[in-house]
């Protein structure tokens, strides 16, 4: 299991919350909006898939540091990946957040969110953008 030092994890989460990457709608692409009514998080995800590869992946949203940094980290990790690669990484991330599997080094900076597995109420926050992505890509393997 790969774990980032807690201070590094906090720095990554704070940086992505304060300076989110890949934000705003993508022209000509339908976004998917999801809410987490339990805490008020909301996110919209746009995925531009060209020839089986995620050419563009953006989001907008509001909510806690976990939901917003997770969305930002997701856009960085998955932009340029093929759809199957994105699904595989999403599955690894989901398993880590749900406490079903240890963090895999392939997750890179997404490992910063590994501590969410101990915070049951925050799991939905971390998975919100990922659920929207799955719907955008046409599948729904992430938990509700």
Coordinates of N, CA, C and O in Angstrom, one line a residue:
X1 N 0.8 -1.2 0.0 CA 0.0 0.0 0.0 C 0.9 1.2 0.0 O 1.8 1.3 0.8
X2 N 0.5 2.2 -0.9 CA 1.3 3.4 -0.9 C 0.5 4.5 -0.2 O -0.7 4.6 -0.4
X3 N 1.1 5.2 0.7 CA 0.5 6.2 1.5 C 1.3 7.5 1.4 O 2.6 7.4 1.6
X4 N 0.7 8.6 1.2 CA 1.5 9.9 1.2 C 1.5 10.3 2.7 O 0.6 10.1 3.4
X5 N 2.6 11.0 3.1 CA 2.7 11.6 4.4 C 1.5 12.6 4.6 O 1.1 13.2 3.6
X6 N 0.9 12.6 5.8 CA -0.3 13.4 6.0 C -0.1 14.8 5.6 O -1.0 15.5 5.1
X7 N 1.1 15.4 5.9 CA 1.3 16.8 5.6 C 1.3 17.0 4.0 O 0.7 18.0 3.6
X8 N 1.8 16.1 3.3 CA 1.8 16.2 1.8 C 0.4 16.1 1.3 O 0.0 16.8 0.4
X9 N -0.3 15.1 1.9 CA -1.7 14.9 1.4 C -2.5 16.2 1.7 O -3.3 16.6 0.8
X10 N -2.4 16.8 2.8 CA -3.1 18.0 3.1 C -2.7 19.1 2.2 O -3.6 19.9 1.7
X11 N -1.5 19.2 1.8 CA -1.0 20.3 0.9 C -1.6 20.1 -0.5 O -2.0 21.0 -1.1
X12 N -1.6 18.8 -1.0 CA -2.2 18.5 -2.3 C -3.7 18.9 -2.3 O -4.2 19.5 -3.2
X13 N -4.4 18.5 -1.3 CA -5.9 18.7 -1.2 C -6.1 20.3 -1.2 O -6.9 20.8 -1.9
X14 N -5.4 21.0 -0.3 CA -5.5 22.4 -0.2 C -5.2 23.1 -1.5 O -5.9 24.1 -1.9
X15 N -4.1 22.7 -2.2 CA -3.7 23.3 -3.4 C -4.8 23.2 -4.5 O -5.2 24.1 -5.2
X16 N -5.4 22.0 -4.6 CA -6.4 21.7 -5.6 C -7.7 22.4 -5.2 O -8.5 22.7 -6.1
X17 N -8.0 22.6 -4.0 CA -9.2 23.3 -3.6 C -9.0 24.8 -3.9 O -9.9 25.4 -4.5
X18 N -7.9 25.4 -3.6 CA -7.7 26.8 -3.8 C -7.4 27.1 -5.3 O -7.7 28.2 -5.8
X19 N -6.8 26.2 -6.0 CA -6.4 26.4 -7.4 C -6.8 25.2 -8.2 O -6.0 24.5 -8.7
X20 N -8.1 25.1 -8.4 CA -8.6 23.9 -9.2 C -8.2 23.9 -10.6 O -8.0 25.0 -11.2
X21 N -7.9 22.8 -11.1 CA -7.4 22.6 -12.5 C -8.6 22.3 -13.4 O -9.6 21.7 -12.9
X22 N -8.5 22.6 -14.6 CA -9.4 22.2 -15.7 C -10.9 22.5 -15.3 O -11.7 21.6 -15.2
X23 N -11.2 23.8 -15.1 CA -12.5 24.2 -14.7 C -13.3 24.9 -15.9 O -12.6 25.4 -16.8
X24 N -14.5 24.8 -15.8 CA -15.4 25.5 -16.8 C -16.0 24.5 -17.8 O -15.4 23.4 -18.0
X25 N -17.1 24.9 -18.4 CA -17.7 24.0 -19.4 C -16.9 23.8 -20.6 O -16.1 24.7 -21.0
X26 N -17.1 22.7 -21.3 CA -16.4 22.4 -22.6 C -17.5 22.7 -23.6 O -18.6 22.1 -23.6
X27 N -17.1 23.5 -24.6 CA -18.1 23.8 -25.7 C -18.5 22.6 -26.4 O -17.7 21.8 -26.8
X28 N -19.8 22.5 -26.7 CA -20.3 21.4 -27.5 C -20.4 20.1 -26.7 O -20.7 19.0 -27.4
X29 N -20.1 20.0 -25.4 CA -20.2 18.8 -24.7 C -21.2 18.9 -23.6 O -21.3 19.9 -22.9
X30 N -22.0 17.9 -23.4 CA -23.1 17.8 -22.4 C -22.4 17.5 -21.1 O -21.7 16.5 -20.9
X31 N -22.7 18.3 -20.1 CA -22.2 18.1 -18.7 C -23.2 17.3 -17.9 O -24.4 17.2 -18.2
X32 N -22.7 16.7 -16.9 CA -23.6 15.9 -15.9 C -23.4 16.6 -14.6 O -22.3 16.7 -14.1
X33 N -24.5 17.0 -13.9 CA -24.5 17.6 -12.6 C -25.0 16.7 -11.6 O -26.1 16.1 -11.8
X34 N -24.3 16.6 -10.5 CA -24.7 15.8 -9.4 C -24.6 16.6 -8.1 O -23.7 17.4 -8.0
X35 N -25.5 16.3 -7.1 CA -25.5 16.9 -5.8 C -25.3 15.9 -4.7 O -25.6 14.7 -4.9
X36 N -24.7 16.3 -3.6 CA -24.6 15.5 -2.4 C -25.5 16.3 -1.4 O -25.0 17.1 -0.7
X37 N -26.7 15.9 -1.3 CA -27.6 16.7 -0.4 C -27.3 16.6 1.0 O -27.6 17.5 1.8
X38 N -26.5 15.6 1.4 CA -26.1 15.5 2.8 C -25.2 16.6 3.3 O -25.2 17.0 4.5
X39 N -24.4 17.2 2.4 CA -23.5 18.3 2.8 C -23.5 19.5 1.9 O -22.8 20.4 2.1
X40 N -24.3 19.4 0.8 CA -24.5 20.6 -0.1 C -23.4 20.6 -1.2 O -23.4 21.6 -1.9
X41 N -22.6 19.6 -1.4 CA -21.7 19.6 -2.5 C -22.4 19.5 -3.8 O -23.4 18.8 -3.9
X42 N -21.9 20.2 -4.8 CA -22.4 20.0 -6.2 C -21.3 20.1 -7.2 O -20.3 20.9 -7.0
X43 N -21.4 19.3 -8.2 CA -20.3 19.3 -9.2 C -21.0 19.0 -10.6 O -21.9 18.2 -10.7
X44 N -20.4 19.6 -11.6 CA -20.8 19.3 -13.0 C -19.5 18.9 -13.7 O -18.5 19.6 -13.6
X45 N -19.6 17.8 -14.4 CA -18.4 17.3 -15.1 C -18.7 17.2 -16.6 O -19.8 16.8 -17.0
X46 N -17.7 17.7 -17.4 CA -17.8 17.6 -18.9 C -16.6 16.7 -19.3 O -15.5 17.0 -18.9
X47 N -16.9 15.8 -20.2 CA -15.8 14.9 -20.8 C -16.0 14.9 -22.3 O -17.0 14.6 -22.8
X48 N -14.9 15.4 -23.0 CA -14.9 15.4 -24.4 C -14.0 14.1 -24.8 O -12.8 14.1 -24.6
X49 N -14.7 13.1 -25.3 CA -14.1 11.9 -25.7 C -13.9 11.9 -27.3 O -14.9 12.1 -28.0
X50 N -12.6 11.8 -27.7 CA -12.3 11.8 -29.1 C -11.6 10.5 -29.4 O -10.5 10.2 -28.8
X51 N -12.1 9.7 -30.3 CA -11.5 8.4 -30.7 C -11.1 7.5 -29.5 O -10.0 7.0 -29.4
X52 N -12.0 7.5 -28.5 CA -11.8 6.6 -27.4 C -10.9 7.1 -26.3 O -10.6 6.4 -25.3
X53 N -10.5 8.4 -26.4 CA -9.6 9.0 -25.5 C -10.2 10.3 -24.9 O -10.9 11.0 -25.6
X54 N -10.0 10.5 -23.6 CA -10.5 11.7 -23.0 C -9.6 12.9 -23.4 O -8.5 13.1 -22.8
X55 N -10.1 13.7 -24.4 CA -9.3 14.8 -24.9 C -9.5 16.0 -24.0 O -8.6 16.8 -23.9
X56 N -10.6 16.1 -23.3 CA -10.8 17.2 -22.4 C -11.7 16.8 -21.3 O -12.7 16.0 -21.5
X57 N -11.4 17.2 -20.1 CA -12.1 16.8 -18.9 C -12.1 18.0 -18.0 O -11.1 18.4 -17.5
X58 N -13.3 18.6 -17.7 CA -13.4 19.8 -16.9 C -14.5 19.6 -15.9 O -15.4 18.7 -16.0
X59 N -14.6 20.6 -14.9 CA -15.7 20.5 -13.9 C -15.9 22.0 -13.4 O -15.1 22.8 -13.6
X60 N -17.1 22.1 -12.8 CA -17.4 23.3 -12.0 C -18.0 22.7 -10.8 O -18.6 21.6 -10.8
X61 N -18.0 23.5 -9.7 CA -18.7 23.0 -8.5 C -18.5 23.9 -7.3 O -17.8 24.9 -7.4
X62 N -19.2 23.4 -6.3 CA -19.0 24.1 -5.0 C -19.2 23.1 -3.9 O -19.9 22.1 -4.1
X63 N -18.5 23.3 -2.8 CA -18.6 22.4 -1.7 C -17.4 22.3 -0.9 O -16.5 23.2 -1.0
X64 N -17.2 21.2 -0.2 CA -16.1 21.1 0.7 C -14.8 20.8 0.0 O -14.8 20.6 -1.2
X65 N -13.7 20.9 0.7 CA -12.4 20.7 0.2 C -12.2 19.4 -0.5 O -11.6 19.2 -1.5
X66 N -12.8 18.4 0.1 CA -12.7 17.0 -0.4 C -13.3 16.9 -1.8 O -12.8 16.4 -2.7
X67 N -14.6 17.3 -1.9 CA -15.3 17.2 -3.2 C -14.6 18.0 -4.3 O -14.5 17.5 -5.4
X68 N -14.2 19.2 -4.0 CA -13.6 20.0 -5.0 C -12.2 19.6 -5.4 O -11.8 19.6 -6.6
X69 N -11.4 19.2 -4.4 CA -10.1 18.8 -4.7 C -10.1 17.4 -5.5 O -9.3 17.2 -6.4
X70 N -11.0 16.6 -5.1 CA -11.2 15.3 -5.8 C -11.5 15.5 -7.3 O -11.0 14.9 -8.1
X71 N -12.4 16.5 -7.5 CA -12.8 16.8 -8.9 C -11.6 17.3 -9.7 O -11.3 16.9 -10.8
X72 N -10.9 18.2 -9.1 CA -9.7 18.8 -9.7 C -8.6 17.7 -10.0 O -8.1 17.6 -11.1
X73 N -8.3 16.9 -9.0 CA -7.4 15.8 -9.1 C -7.8 14.8 -10.2 O -7.0 14.3 -11.0
X74 N -9.1 14.6 -10.3 CA -9.6 13.7 -11.3 C -9.3 14.2 -12.7 O -8.9 13.4 -13.6
X75 N -9.6 15.5 -12.9 CA -9.4 16.0 -14.3 C -7.9 15.9 -14.7 O -7.6 15.6 -15.8
X76 N -7.0 16.1 -13.7 CA -5.6 16.0 -14.0 C -5.2 14.6 -14.3 O -4.5 14.3 -15.3
X77 N -5.7 13.7 -13.5 CA -5.3 12.3 -13.6 C -5.8 11.6 -14.9 O -5.2 10.7 -15.5
X78 N -7.0 12.0 -15.4 CA -7.7 11.3 -16.4 C -7.6 11.9 -17.8 O -7.8 11.3 -18.8
X79 N -7.3 13.2 -17.9 CA -7.2 13.9 -19.2 C -6.1 13.2 -20.0 O -5.0 13.0 -19.5
X80 N -6.4 12.8 -21.2 CA -5.5 12.1 -22.1 C -5.6 10.6 -22.0 O -5.0 9.9 -22.9
X81 N -6.2 10.1 -21.0 CA -6.4 8.6 -20.9 C -7.4 8.1 -21.8 O -8.4 8.8 -22.2
X82 N -7.3 6.8 -22.2 CA -8.4 6.1 -22.9 C -9.5 5.9 -22.0 O -9.4 5.9 -20.8
X83 N -10.7 5.7 -22.5 CA -11.9 5.4 -21.7 C -11.7 4.2 -20.8 O -11.9 4.3 -19.6
X84 N -11.2 3.1 -21.3 CA -10.9 1.9 -20.4 C -9.9 2.3 -19.3 O -10.0 1.8 -18.2
X85 N -8.9 3.0 -19.7 CA -7.9 3.4 -18.7 C -8.5 4.3 -17.6 O -8.3 4.1 -16.4
X86 N -9.4 5.2 -18.0 CA -10.1 6.0 -17.1 C -11.0 5.2 -16.1 O -11.1 5.4 -14.9
X87 N -11.7 4.2 -16.7 CA -12.6 3.4 -15.9 C -11.8 2.6 -14.9 O -12.1 2.4 -13.7
X88 N -10.6 2.1 -15.3 CA -9.7 1.3 -14.5 C -9.2 2.2 -13.3 O -9.3 1.8 -12.1
X89 N -8.8 3.4 -13.6 CA -8.3 4.3 -12.6 C -9.4 4.7 -11.6 O -9.2 4.8 -10.4
X90 N -10.6 4.9 -12.2 CA -11.8 5.3 -11.4 C -12.1 4.1 -10.4 O -12.4 4.4 -9.2
X91 N -12.0 2.9 -10.9 CA -12.2 1.7 -10.0 C -11.2 1.6 -8.9 O -11.6 1.3 -7.8
X92 N -10.0 1.9 -9.2 CA -8.9 1.9 -8.2 C -9.2 3.0 -7.1 O -9.0 2.7 -5.9
X93 N -9.5 4.2 -7.6 CA -9.8 5.3 -6.7 C -11.0 5.0 -5.8 O -11.0 5.2 -4.6
X94 N -12.1 4.5 -6.4 CA -13.3 4.1 -5.7 C -13.0 3.1 -4.6 O -13.4 3.2 -3.4
X95 N -12.2 2.0 -5.0 CA -11.9 1.0 -4.0 C -11.0 1.6 -2.8 O -11.2 1.2 -1.7
X96 N -10.1 2.5 -3.1 CA -9.3 3.1 -2.1 C -10.2 3.9 -1.2 O -10.1 3.8 0.1
X97 N -11.0 4.8 -1.7 CA -11.9 5.6 -0.9 C -12.9 4.8 -0.1 O -13.1 5.2 1.1
X98 N -13.4 3.7 -0.6 CA -14.3 2.9 0.1 C -13.6 2.0 1.1 O -14.3 1.3 1.9
X99 N -12.3 2.0 1.2 CA -11.6 1.1 2.1 C -11.5 -0.3 1.7 O -11.2 -1.2 2.5
X100 N -11.8 -0.6 0.4 CA -11.8 -2.0 -0.1 C -10.5 -2.4 -0.6 O -10.3 -3.6 -0.8
X101 N -9.6 -1.5 -0.9 CA -8.3 -1.8 -1.4 C -7.3 -0.7 -1.0 O -7.7 0.4 -0.8
X102 N -6.0 -1.1 -0.9 CA -5.0 -0.1 -0.5 C -4.8 0.8 -1.7 O -5.1 0.5 -2.9
X103 N -4.2 2.0 -1.5 CA -3.9 2.9 -2.5 C -2.8 2.4 -3.4 O -1.8 1.9 -3.0
X104 N -3.1 2.4 -4.7 CA -2.1 1.9 -5.7 C -1.2 3.1 -6.2 O -1.8 4.2 -6.4
X105 N 0.1 2.9 -6.3 CA 0.9 4.0 -6.8 C 0.5 4.6 -8.1 O 0.8 5.8 -8.3
X106 N -0.2 3.9 -8.9 CA -0.7 4.4 -10.2 C -1.7 5.6 -10.0 O -1.9 6.4 -10.8
X107 N -2.2 5.8 -8.8 CA -3.1 6.8 -8.5 C -2.4 8.2 -8.3 O -3.0 9.2 -8.4
X108 N -1.1 8.2 -8.1 CA -0.4 9.4 -8.0 C -0.9 10.3 -6.9 O -1.1 9.9 -5.8
X109 N -1.1 11.6 -7.2 CA -1.6 12.6 -6.3 C -3.0 12.2 -5.7 O -3.4 12.7 -4.7
X110 N -3.7 11.4 -6.4 CA -5.0 11.0 -5.9 C -4.9 10.2 -4.5 O -5.8 10.2 -3.7
X111 N -3.7 9.7 -4.2 CA -3.4 9.1 -3.0 C -3.6 10.0 -1.8 O -3.8 9.6 -0.7
X112 N -3.6 11.3 -2.1 CA -3.9 12.3 -1.0 C -5.2 12.1 -0.4 O -5.4 12.5 0.8
X113 N -6.1 11.5 -1.1 CA -7.5 11.3 -0.6 C -7.7 10.0 0.1 O -8.8 9.6 0.4
X114 N -6.6 9.2 0.3 CA -6.8 7.9 0.8 C -7.3 7.9 2.2 O -8.0 7.0 2.7
X115 N -7.1 9.0 3.0 CA -7.6 9.1 4.4 C -9.1 9.1 4.4 O -9.7 8.9 5.5
X116 N -9.7 9.5 3.3 CA -11.2 9.6 3.3 C -11.8 8.2 3.6 O -12.9 8.1 4.1
X117 N -11.1 7.1 3.4 CA -11.7 5.8 3.6 C -12.0 5.6 5.1 O -12.9 4.8 5.4
X118 N -11.4 6.4 6.0 CA -11.7 6.3 7.4 C -12.8 7.3 7.8 O -13.3 7.2 9.0
X119 N -13.3 8.1 6.9 CA -14.3 9.1 7.2 C -15.5 8.8 6.4 O -15.8 9.3 5.3
X120 N -16.3 7.9 6.9 CA -17.5 7.3 6.1 C -18.4 8.4 5.5 O -18.8 8.3 4.4
X121 N -18.6 9.5 6.3 CA -19.5 10.6 5.8 C -18.9 11.3 4.7 O -19.6 12.0 3.9
X122 N -17.6 11.3 4.5 CA -16.9 12.0 3.5 C -16.6 11.3 2.2 O -16.2 11.8 1.2
X123 N -16.9 10.0 2.2 CA -16.7 9.2 1.0 C -17.5 9.7 -0.2 O -17.0 9.7 -1.3
X124 N -18.8 10.0 0.1 CA -19.6 10.6 -1.0 C -19.1 11.9 -1.6 O -19.2 12.1 -2.8
X125 N -18.4 12.7 -0.7 CA -17.8 13.9 -1.2 C -16.7 13.6 -2.2 O -16.6 14.2 -3.2
X126 N -15.8 12.6 -1.8 CA -14.7 12.3 -2.7 C -15.1 11.7 -4.0 O -14.5 11.8 -5.0
X127 N -16.3 10.9 -4.0 CA -16.7 10.2 -5.1 C -17.7 11.0 -6.0 O -18.0 10.5 -7.1
X128 N -18.1 12.1 -5.6 CA -19.2 12.9 -6.3 C -18.8 13.1 -7.8 O -19.5 12.8 -8.7
X129 N -17.6 13.7 -8.0 CA -17.2 14.0 -9.4 C -17.0 12.8 -10.2 O -17.3 12.7 -11.4
X130 N -16.5 11.7 -9.5 CA -16.3 10.5 -10.2 C -17.6 9.8 -10.6 O -17.6 9.2 -11.7
X131 N -18.6 9.9 -9.8 CA -19.9 9.4 -10.2 C -20.4 10.2 -11.4 O -21.0 9.6 -12.4
X132 N -20.2 11.5 -11.4 CA -20.7 12.3 -12.6 C -19.9 11.9 -13.8 O -20.4 11.9 -14.9
X133 N -18.6 11.7 -13.7 CA -17.8 11.2 -14.8 C -18.3 9.9 -15.4 O -18.5 9.8 -16.6
X134 N -18.6 9.0 -14.5 CA -19.1 7.7 -15.0 C -20.4 7.9 -15.7 O -20.6 7.2 -16.8
X135 N -21.3 8.8 -15.3 CA -22.5 9.0 -16.0 C -22.2 9.7 -17.4 O -22.8 9.4 -18.4
X136 N -21.2 10.6 -17.4 CA -20.8 11.3 -18.6 C -20.3 10.3 -19.6 O -20.6 10.4 -20.8
X137 N -19.5 9.3 -19.1 CA -18.9 8.3 -20.0 C -19.9 7.2 -20.3 O -19.6 6.3 -21.1
X138 N -21.1 7.2 -19.7 CA -22.1 6.2 -20.0 C -22.2 5.0 -19.2 O -22.8 4.0 -19.5
X139 N -21.5 5.0 -18.0 CA -21.6 3.8 -17.1 C -21.8 4.4 -15.7 O -21.6 5.6 -15.5
X140 N -22.2 3.5 -14.8 CA -22.4 4.0 -13.5 C -21.9 2.9 -12.5 O -22.7 2.2 -11.9
X141 N -20.6 2.7 -12.4 CA -20.0 1.7 -11.5 C -19.7 2.3 -10.1 O -19.4 1.6 -9.2
X142 N -19.8 3.6 -10.0 CA -19.5 4.2 -8.7 C -20.7 4.2 -7.8 O -21.8 4.3 -8.3
X143 N -20.6 4.1 -6.5 CA -21.7 4.0 -5.6 C -22.5 5.3 -5.6 O -21.9 6.4 -5.8
X144 N -23.7 5.3 -5.3 CA -24.6 6.5 -5.2 C -24.3 7.3 -4.0 O -23.8 6.8 -3.0

